Coordinates of C-alpha atoms and ligand atoms in Angstrom, one line a residue:
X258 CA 0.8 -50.5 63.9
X259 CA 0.0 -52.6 61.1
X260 CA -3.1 -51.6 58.0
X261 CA -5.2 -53.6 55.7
X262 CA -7.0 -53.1 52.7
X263 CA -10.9 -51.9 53.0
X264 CA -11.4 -54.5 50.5
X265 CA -9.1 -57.5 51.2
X266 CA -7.8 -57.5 54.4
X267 CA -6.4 -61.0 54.2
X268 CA -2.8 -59.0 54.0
X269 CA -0.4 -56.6 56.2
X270 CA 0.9 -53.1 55.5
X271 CA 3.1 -51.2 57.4
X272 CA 3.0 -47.2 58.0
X273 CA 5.4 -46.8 55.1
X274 CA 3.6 -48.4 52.7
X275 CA 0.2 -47.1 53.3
X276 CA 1.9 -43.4 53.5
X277 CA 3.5 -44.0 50.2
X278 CA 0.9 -45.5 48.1
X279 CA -1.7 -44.4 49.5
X280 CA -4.6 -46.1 47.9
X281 CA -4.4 -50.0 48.2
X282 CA -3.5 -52.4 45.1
X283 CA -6.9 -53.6 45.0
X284 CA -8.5 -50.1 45.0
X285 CA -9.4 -50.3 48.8
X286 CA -8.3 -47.7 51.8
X287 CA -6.0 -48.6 54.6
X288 CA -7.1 -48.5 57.7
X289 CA -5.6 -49.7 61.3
X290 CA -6.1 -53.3 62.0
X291 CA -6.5 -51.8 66.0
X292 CA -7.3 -48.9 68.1
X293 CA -5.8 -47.5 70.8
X294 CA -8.7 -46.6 72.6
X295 CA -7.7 -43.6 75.3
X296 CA -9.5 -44.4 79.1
X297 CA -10.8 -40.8 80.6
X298 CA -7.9 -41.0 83.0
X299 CA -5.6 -41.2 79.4
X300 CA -7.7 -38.3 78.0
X301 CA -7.2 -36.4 81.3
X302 CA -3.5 -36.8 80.7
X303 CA -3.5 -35.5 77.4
X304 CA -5.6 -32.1 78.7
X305 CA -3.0 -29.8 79.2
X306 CA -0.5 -30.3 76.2
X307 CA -0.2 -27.7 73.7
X308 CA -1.1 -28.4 69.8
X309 CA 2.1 -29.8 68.9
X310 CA 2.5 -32.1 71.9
X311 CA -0.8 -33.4 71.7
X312 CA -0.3 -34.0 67.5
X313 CA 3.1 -36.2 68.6
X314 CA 0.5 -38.3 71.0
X315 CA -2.5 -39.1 68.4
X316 CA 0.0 -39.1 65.7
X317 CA 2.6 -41.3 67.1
X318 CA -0.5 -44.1 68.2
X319 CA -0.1 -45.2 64.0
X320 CA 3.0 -44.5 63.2
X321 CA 6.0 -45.7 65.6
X322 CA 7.6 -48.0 63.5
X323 CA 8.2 -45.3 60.7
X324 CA 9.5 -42.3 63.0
X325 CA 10.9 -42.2 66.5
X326 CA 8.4 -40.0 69.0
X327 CA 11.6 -37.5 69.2
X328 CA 11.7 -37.0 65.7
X329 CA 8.1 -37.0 65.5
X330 CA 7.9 -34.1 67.9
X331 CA 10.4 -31.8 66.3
X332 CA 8.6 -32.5 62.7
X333 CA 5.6 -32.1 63.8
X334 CA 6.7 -28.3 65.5
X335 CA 8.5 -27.4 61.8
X336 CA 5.3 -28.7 59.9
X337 CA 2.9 -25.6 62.6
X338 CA 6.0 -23.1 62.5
X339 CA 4.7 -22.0 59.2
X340 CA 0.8 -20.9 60.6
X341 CA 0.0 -17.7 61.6
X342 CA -1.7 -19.0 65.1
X343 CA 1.1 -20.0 67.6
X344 CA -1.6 -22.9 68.7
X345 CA -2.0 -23.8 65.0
X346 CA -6.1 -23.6 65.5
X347 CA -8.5 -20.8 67.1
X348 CA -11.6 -21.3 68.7
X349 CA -13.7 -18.1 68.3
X350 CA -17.8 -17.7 69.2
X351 CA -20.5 -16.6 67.3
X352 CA -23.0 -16.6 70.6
X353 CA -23.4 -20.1 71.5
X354 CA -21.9 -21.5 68.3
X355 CA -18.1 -22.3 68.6
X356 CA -16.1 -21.8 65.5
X357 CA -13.0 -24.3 65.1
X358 CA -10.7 -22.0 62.9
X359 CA -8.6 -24.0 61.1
X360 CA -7.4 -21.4 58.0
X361 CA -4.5 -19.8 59.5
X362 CA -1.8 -22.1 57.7
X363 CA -0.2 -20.6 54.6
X364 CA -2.7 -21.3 51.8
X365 CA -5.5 -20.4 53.9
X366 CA -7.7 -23.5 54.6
X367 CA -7.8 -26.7 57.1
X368 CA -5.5 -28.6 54.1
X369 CA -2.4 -26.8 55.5
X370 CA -2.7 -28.9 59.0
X371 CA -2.3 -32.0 57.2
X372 CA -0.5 -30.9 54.4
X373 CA 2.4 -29.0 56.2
X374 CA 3.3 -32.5 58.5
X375 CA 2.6 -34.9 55.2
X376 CA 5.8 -32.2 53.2
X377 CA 7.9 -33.1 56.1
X378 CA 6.8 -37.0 56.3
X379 CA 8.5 -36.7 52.5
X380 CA 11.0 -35.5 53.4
X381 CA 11.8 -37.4 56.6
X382 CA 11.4 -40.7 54.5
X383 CA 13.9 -39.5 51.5
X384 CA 16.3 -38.8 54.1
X385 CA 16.2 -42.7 55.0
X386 CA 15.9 -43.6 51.1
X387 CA 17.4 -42.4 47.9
X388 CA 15.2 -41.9 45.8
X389 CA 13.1 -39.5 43.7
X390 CA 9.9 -39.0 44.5
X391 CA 7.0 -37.3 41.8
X392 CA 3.9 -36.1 43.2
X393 CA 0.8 -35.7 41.2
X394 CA -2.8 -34.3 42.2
X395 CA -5.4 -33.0 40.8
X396 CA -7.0 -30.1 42.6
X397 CA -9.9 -27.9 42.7
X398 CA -8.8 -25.1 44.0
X399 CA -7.5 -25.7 47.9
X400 CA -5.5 -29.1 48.1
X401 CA -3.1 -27.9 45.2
X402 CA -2.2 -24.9 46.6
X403 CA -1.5 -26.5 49.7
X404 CA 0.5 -29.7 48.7
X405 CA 2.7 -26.7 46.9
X406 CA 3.1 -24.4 50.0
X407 CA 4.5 -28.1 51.7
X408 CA 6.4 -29.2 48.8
X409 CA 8.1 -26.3 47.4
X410 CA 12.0 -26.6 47.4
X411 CA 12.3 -29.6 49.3
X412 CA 14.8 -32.1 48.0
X413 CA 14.4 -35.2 46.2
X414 CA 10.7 -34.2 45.3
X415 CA 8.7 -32.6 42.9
X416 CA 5.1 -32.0 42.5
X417 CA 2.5 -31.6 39.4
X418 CA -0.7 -29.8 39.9
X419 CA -3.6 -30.1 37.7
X420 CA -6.2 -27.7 37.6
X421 CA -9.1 -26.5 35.3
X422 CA -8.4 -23.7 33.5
X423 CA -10.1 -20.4 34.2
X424 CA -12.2 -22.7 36.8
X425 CA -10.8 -21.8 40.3
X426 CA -11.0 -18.5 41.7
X427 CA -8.2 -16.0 40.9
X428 CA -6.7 -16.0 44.8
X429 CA -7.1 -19.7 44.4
X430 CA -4.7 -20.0 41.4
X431 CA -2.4 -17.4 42.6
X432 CA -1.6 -18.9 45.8
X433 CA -0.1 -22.0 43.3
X434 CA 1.4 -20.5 40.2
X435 CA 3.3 -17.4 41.7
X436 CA 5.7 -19.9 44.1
X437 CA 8.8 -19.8 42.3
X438 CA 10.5 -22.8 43.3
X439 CA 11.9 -25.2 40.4
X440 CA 10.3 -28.5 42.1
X441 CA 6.9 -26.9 41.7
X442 CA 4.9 -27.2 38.3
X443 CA 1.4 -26.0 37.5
X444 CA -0.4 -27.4 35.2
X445 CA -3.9 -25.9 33.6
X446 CA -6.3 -28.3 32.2
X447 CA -8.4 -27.5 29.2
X448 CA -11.4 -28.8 31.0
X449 CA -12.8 -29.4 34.3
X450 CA -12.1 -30.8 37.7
X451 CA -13.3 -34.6 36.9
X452 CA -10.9 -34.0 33.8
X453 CA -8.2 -33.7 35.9
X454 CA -9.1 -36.2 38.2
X455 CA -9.5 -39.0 36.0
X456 CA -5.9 -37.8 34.4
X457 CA -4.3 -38.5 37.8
X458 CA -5.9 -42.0 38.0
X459 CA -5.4 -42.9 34.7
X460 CA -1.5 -42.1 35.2
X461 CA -1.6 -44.2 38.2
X462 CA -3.0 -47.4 36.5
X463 CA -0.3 -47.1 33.8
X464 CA 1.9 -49.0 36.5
X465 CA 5.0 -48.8 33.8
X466 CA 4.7 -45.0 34.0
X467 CA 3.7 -44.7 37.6
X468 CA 7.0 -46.9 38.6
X469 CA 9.1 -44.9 36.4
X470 CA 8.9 -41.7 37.9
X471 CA 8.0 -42.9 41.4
X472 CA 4.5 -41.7 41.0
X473 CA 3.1 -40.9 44.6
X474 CA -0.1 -38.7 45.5
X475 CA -1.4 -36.6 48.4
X476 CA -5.2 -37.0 48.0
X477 CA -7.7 -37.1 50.8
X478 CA -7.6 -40.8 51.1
X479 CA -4.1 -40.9 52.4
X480 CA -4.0 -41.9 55.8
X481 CA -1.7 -39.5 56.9
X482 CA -4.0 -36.7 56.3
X483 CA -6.7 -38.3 58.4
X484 CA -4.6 -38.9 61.7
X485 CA -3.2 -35.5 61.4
X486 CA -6.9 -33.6 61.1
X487 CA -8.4 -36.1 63.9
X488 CA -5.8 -34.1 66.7
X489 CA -8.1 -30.7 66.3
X490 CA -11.1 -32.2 67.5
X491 CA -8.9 -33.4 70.3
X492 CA -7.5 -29.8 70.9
X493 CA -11.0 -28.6 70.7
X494 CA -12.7 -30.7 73.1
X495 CA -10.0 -30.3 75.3
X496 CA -10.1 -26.7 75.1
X497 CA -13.8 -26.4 75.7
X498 CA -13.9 -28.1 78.5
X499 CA -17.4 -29.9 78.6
X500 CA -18.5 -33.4 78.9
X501 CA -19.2 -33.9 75.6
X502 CA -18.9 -31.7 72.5
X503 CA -20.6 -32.0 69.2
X504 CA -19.2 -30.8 65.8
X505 CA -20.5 -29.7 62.4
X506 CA -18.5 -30.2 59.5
X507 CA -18.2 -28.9 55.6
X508 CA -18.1 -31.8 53.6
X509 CA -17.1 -32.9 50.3
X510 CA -14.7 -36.0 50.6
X511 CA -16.0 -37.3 54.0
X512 CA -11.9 -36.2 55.1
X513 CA -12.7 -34.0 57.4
X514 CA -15.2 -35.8 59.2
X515 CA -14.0 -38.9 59.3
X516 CA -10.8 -37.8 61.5
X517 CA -13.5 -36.7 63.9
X518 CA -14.8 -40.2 64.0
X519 CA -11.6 -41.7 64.5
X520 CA -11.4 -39.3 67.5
X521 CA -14.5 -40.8 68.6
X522 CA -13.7 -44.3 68.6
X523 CA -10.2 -43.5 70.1
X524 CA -12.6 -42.8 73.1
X525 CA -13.4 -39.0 73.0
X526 CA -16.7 -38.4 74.1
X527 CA -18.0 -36.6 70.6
X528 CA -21.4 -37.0 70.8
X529 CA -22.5 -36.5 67.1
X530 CA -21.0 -35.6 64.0
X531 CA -23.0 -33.1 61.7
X532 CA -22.5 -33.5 58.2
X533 CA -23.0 -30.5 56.4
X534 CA -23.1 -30.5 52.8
X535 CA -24.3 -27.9 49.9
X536 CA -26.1 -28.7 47.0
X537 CA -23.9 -31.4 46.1
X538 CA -25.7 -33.4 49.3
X539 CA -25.0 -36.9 48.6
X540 CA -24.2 -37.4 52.0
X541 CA -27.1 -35.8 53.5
X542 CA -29.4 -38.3 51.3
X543 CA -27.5 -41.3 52.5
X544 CA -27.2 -40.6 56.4
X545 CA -30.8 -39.0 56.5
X546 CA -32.6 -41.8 54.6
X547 CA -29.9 -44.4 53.2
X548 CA -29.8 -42.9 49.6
X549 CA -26.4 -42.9 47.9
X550 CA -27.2 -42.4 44.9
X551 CA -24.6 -39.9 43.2
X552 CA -26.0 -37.5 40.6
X553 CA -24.3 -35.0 38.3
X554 CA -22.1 -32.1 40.0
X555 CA -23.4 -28.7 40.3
X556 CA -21.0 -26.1 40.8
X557 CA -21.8 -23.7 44.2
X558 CA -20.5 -21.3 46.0
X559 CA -18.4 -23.7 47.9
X560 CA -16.5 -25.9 45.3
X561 CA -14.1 -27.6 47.5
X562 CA -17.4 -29.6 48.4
X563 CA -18.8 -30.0 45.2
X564 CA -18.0 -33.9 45.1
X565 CA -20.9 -36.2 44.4
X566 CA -18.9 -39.2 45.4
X567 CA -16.9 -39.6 49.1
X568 CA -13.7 -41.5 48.6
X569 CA -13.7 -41.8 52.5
X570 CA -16.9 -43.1 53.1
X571 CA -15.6 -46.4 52.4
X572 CA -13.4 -46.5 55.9
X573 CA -16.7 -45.9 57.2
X574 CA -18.8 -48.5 55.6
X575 CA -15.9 -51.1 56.5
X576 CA -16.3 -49.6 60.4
X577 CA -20.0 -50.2 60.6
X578 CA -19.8 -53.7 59.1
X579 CA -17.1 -54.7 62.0
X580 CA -14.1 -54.5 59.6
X581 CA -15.6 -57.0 57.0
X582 CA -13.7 -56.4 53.5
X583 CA -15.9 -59.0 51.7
X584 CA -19.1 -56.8 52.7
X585 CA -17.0 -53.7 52.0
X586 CA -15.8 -55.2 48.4
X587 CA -19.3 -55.7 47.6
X588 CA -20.7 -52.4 48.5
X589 CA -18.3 -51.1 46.6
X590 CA -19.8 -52.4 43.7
X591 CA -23.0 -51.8 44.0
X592 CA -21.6 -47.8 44.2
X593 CA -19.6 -48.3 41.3
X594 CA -22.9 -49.4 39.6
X595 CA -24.3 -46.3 41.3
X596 CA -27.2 -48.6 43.0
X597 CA -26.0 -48.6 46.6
X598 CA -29.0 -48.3 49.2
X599 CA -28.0 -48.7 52.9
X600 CA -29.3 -51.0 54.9
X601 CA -31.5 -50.3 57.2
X602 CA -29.1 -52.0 60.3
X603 CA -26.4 -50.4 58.8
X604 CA -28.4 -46.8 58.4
X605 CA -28.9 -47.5 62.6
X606 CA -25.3 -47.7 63.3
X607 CA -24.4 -44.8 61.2
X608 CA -27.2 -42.5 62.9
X609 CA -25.4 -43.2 66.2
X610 CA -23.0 -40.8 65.4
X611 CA -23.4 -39.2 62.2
X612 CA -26.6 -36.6 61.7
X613 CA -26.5 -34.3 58.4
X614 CA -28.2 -31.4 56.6
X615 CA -27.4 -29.7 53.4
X616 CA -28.0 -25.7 52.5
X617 CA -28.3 -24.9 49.2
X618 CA -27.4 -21.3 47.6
X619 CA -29.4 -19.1 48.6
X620 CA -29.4 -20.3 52.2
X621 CA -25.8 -19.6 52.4
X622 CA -25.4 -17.0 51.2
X623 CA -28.5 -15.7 53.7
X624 CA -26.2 -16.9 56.6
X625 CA -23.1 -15.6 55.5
X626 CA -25.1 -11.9 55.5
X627 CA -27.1 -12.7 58.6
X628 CA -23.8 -13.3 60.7
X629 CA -22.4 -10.4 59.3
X630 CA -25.2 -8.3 60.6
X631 CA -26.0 -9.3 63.8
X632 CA -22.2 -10.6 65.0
X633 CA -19.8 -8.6 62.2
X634 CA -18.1 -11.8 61.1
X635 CA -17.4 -12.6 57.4
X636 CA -17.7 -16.3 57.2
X637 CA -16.6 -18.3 54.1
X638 CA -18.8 -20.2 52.2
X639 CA -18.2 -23.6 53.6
X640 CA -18.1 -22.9 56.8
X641 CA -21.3 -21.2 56.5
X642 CA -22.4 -24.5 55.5
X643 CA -21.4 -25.8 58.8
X644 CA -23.1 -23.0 60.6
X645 CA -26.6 -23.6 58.3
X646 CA -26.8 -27.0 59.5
X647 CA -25.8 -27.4 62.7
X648 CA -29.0 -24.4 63.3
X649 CA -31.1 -26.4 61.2
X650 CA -30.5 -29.4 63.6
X651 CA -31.2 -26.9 66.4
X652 CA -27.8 -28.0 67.5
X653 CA -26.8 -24.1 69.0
X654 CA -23.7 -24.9 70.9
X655 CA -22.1 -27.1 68.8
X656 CA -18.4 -26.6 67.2
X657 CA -18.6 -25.6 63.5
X658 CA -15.4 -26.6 61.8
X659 CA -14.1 -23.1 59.5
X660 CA -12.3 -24.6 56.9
X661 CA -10.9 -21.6 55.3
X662 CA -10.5 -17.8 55.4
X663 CA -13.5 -16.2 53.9
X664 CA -10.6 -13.6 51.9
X665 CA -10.3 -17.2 49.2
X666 CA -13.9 -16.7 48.3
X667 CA -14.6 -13.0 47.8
X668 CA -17.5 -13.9 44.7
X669 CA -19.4 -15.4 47.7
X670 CA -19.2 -12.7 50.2
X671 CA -19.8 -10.1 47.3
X672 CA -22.6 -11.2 46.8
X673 CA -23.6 -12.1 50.3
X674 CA -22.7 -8.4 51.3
X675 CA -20.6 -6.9 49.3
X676 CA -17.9 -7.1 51.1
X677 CA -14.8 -9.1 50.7
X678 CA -12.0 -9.5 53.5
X679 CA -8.5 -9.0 52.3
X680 CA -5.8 -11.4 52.2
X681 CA -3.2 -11.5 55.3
X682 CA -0.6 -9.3 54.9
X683 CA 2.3 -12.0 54.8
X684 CA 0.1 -13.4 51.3
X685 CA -0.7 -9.8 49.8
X686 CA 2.1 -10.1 48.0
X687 CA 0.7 -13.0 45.7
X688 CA -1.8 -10.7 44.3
X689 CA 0.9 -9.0 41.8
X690 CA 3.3 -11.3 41.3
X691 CA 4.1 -13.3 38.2
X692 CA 2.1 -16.6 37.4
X693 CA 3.8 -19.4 36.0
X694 CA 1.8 -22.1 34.6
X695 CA 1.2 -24.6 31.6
X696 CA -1.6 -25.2 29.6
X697 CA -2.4 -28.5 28.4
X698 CA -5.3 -30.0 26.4
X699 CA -7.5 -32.3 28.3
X700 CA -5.6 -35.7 26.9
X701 CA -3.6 -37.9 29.3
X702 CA -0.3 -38.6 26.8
X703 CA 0.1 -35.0 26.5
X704 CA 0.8 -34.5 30.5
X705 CA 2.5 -37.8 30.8
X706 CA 5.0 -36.7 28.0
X707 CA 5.3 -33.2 29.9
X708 CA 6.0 -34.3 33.1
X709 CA 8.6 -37.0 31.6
X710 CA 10.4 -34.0 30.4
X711 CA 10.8 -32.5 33.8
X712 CA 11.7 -35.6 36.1
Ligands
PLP100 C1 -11.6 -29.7 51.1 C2 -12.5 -28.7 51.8 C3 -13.6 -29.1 52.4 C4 -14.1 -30.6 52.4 O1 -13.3 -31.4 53.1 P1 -13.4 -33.0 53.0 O2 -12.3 -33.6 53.7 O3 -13.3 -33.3 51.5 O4 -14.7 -33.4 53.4 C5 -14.4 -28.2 53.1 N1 -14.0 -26.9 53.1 C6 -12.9 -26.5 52.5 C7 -12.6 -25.0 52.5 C8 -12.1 -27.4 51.8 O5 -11.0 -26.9 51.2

């Protein structure tokens, strides 16, 4: 399968390449030049596979020029042999509601299903090439901790977190700075989460650094992560057995819910895609009324969505404007000038699919407590997001996607109702172990010059 640029797609990439790098020289996303589309006779096929043959099917569709489906197969049953569920995800009920669980990887949200494979795509690439490999990536609590879990002691590789100091929550932290390995470094920023971000970036435009260290990153705009996140809503649609199945998703990044529209338009009958925001509700403004217009970032009770712009709304806008770069380039602009409006064809296309609603604090923390007393479940702030919208749409048998175990967030569910669910037993043990990490000011020399000293 060959990959273009969202904003030039004049040239060809293969899977390598777009793994790699992943963001485009020009700034833009890959994406697929085609689709496999699966008929309903193809979908019945796929039915009865467990989660780690069905992942080798999707998976395979965009990458079998990189990896051989054998070798796909057994990589893709190492990357799941690390999560607590034997079929990777759970579907559980809260009455009509499905929940999609998707936490039970090692750090303890949905991260780990991409992550885990994305660890052993490294790894399976540096056994083809020598090279060294540096990853960097900025984190707000969840990604870090699992690009660590999926890069620890591998060979060939290491990997630099940032994070803002004193700005995650404590289980958040611990899960990163008590792994031991040597490949692994921590880094705390003396400032916040854009802080670190815009470290990362700037590192990444200084091409003579970035080539010197062979500088490669594992955000949410990687490809990778999207293709391995679309096979859940496979799984779950298979699993639930209906005609159609709708889902509600907690988002920040538009990640998450953009794998669920590639499952659509591989031809699985999704009918729509809820997306669920908190306060942060960019999103909601744009697909309810065309406003994308980002504002400043509040900080909630869910931070892994408090994002006020969507890296991967840009696959989208290049979907709904049949794969035009030169339309994509220029809305690009316009959001870089922070003065994009959608149009009202293109607001038609995207209401197709997509509906959205956003919950702001006080309405999740009501449904967190509400669900506790009437069906004893303890859900996690973002997921409760899910939940909260997907009622406020009246949509009561949809499937909410749970992106992580409510024990990460246990300020949330304190105050919700004073309760907070432990961590698994196999992860208690991060609780009183050492932490090893580095504080750095908030100045981009200073962590280039560390992390020369430890390449
Ligand atoms: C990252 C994250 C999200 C948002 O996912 P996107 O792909 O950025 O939309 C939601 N919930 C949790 C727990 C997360 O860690």
């Amino acid at each position: 399968m060959k990959y273009v640029s969202t904003r030039d797609n004049s040239n060809e990439y293969n899977f390598e390449e777009v793994f790699i790098k992943g963001l485009a020289d020009d700034g833009g996303l890959y994406v697929p030049t085609s689709l496999k589309k699966y008929t309903h006779k193809e979908l019945l096929d796929l039915k009865n596979l467990n989660y780690n043959e069905l992942s080798t099917e999707i998976i395979n569709q965009f990458l079998s020029d990189f990896i051989s489906k054998e070798e796909l197969l057994s990589l893709v049953k190492k990357s799941y042999s690390t999560f607590r569920e034997k079929e990777v995800v759970k579907i559980s009920s809260i009455g009509k509601l499905k929940l999609l669980e998707l936490f039970h990887g090692p750090t303890l949200a949905f991260k780990d299903v991409a992550m885990q494979f994305i660890g052993n795509l490294y790894e399976y690439y540096l056994s083809k090439n020598d090279k060294k490999i540096n990853i960097v990536v900025a984190t707000s609590g969840d990604t870090g901790a699992a690009a660590i879990d999926a890069i620890k002691g591998k060979s060939n590789l290491n990997i630099f977190v940032l994070h803002p100091n004193n700005r995650i929550s404590p289980v958040q932290r611990k899960l990163m700075t008590t792994v031991e390995e040597k490949n692994v470094f921590n880094i705390a920023i003396d400032g916040n989460f854009d802080d670190c971000q815009n470290i990362v970036k700037s590192m990444f435009s200084d091409l003579e650094f970035s080539k010197s260290i062979n500088m490669s990153g594992v955000n949410s705009i990687n490809w990778a992560r999207i293709i391995a996140q679309a096979v859940y809503y496979f799984y779950a649609y298979f699993k639930l057995g209906k005609e159609t199945v709708s889902f509600s998703v907690p988002t920040g990044n538009f990640g998450d819910v953009f794998a669920g529209y590639l499952a659509k338009i591989m031809g699985l009958p999704i009918d729509k895609l809820i997306v669920a925001t908190n306060e942060n509700d960019i999103l909601h403004r744009a697909i309810s009324k065309g406003d994308y217009i980002s504002r400043e970032v509040k900080e909630t009770l869910s931070p892994s969505m408090d994002i006020q712009l969507a890296s991967n709304f840009e696959r989208l806008i290049y979907y709904i404007n049949n794969s035009d770069s030169k339309i994509t380039l220029d809305i690009m602009k316009k959001i870089k000038q922070n003065s994009y409006q959608i149009e009202k064809n293109n607001l038609d296309i995207i209401q197709k699919d997509f509906l959205s609603e956003s919950c702001n604090e006080q309405e999740t923390l009501d449904i967190i407590k509400k669900n506790y007393e009437e069906n004893n479940i303890i859900l996690d702030p973002h997921t409760a997001v899910g939940v909260g919208a997907a009622k406020k749409l009246s949509f009561n048998d949809c499937v909410v996607l749970s992106t992580a175990h409510p024990c990460k967030f246990p300020d949330a569910t304190n105050n919700a109702i004073n309760k907070n669910k432990k961590l698994p037993r196999e992860l208690q043990h991060v609780l009183d172990k050492n932490e090893n990490f580095q504080v750095l000011k908030n100045n981009v020399e200073d962590i280039k010059k560390f992390v020369k000293s430890k390449v």
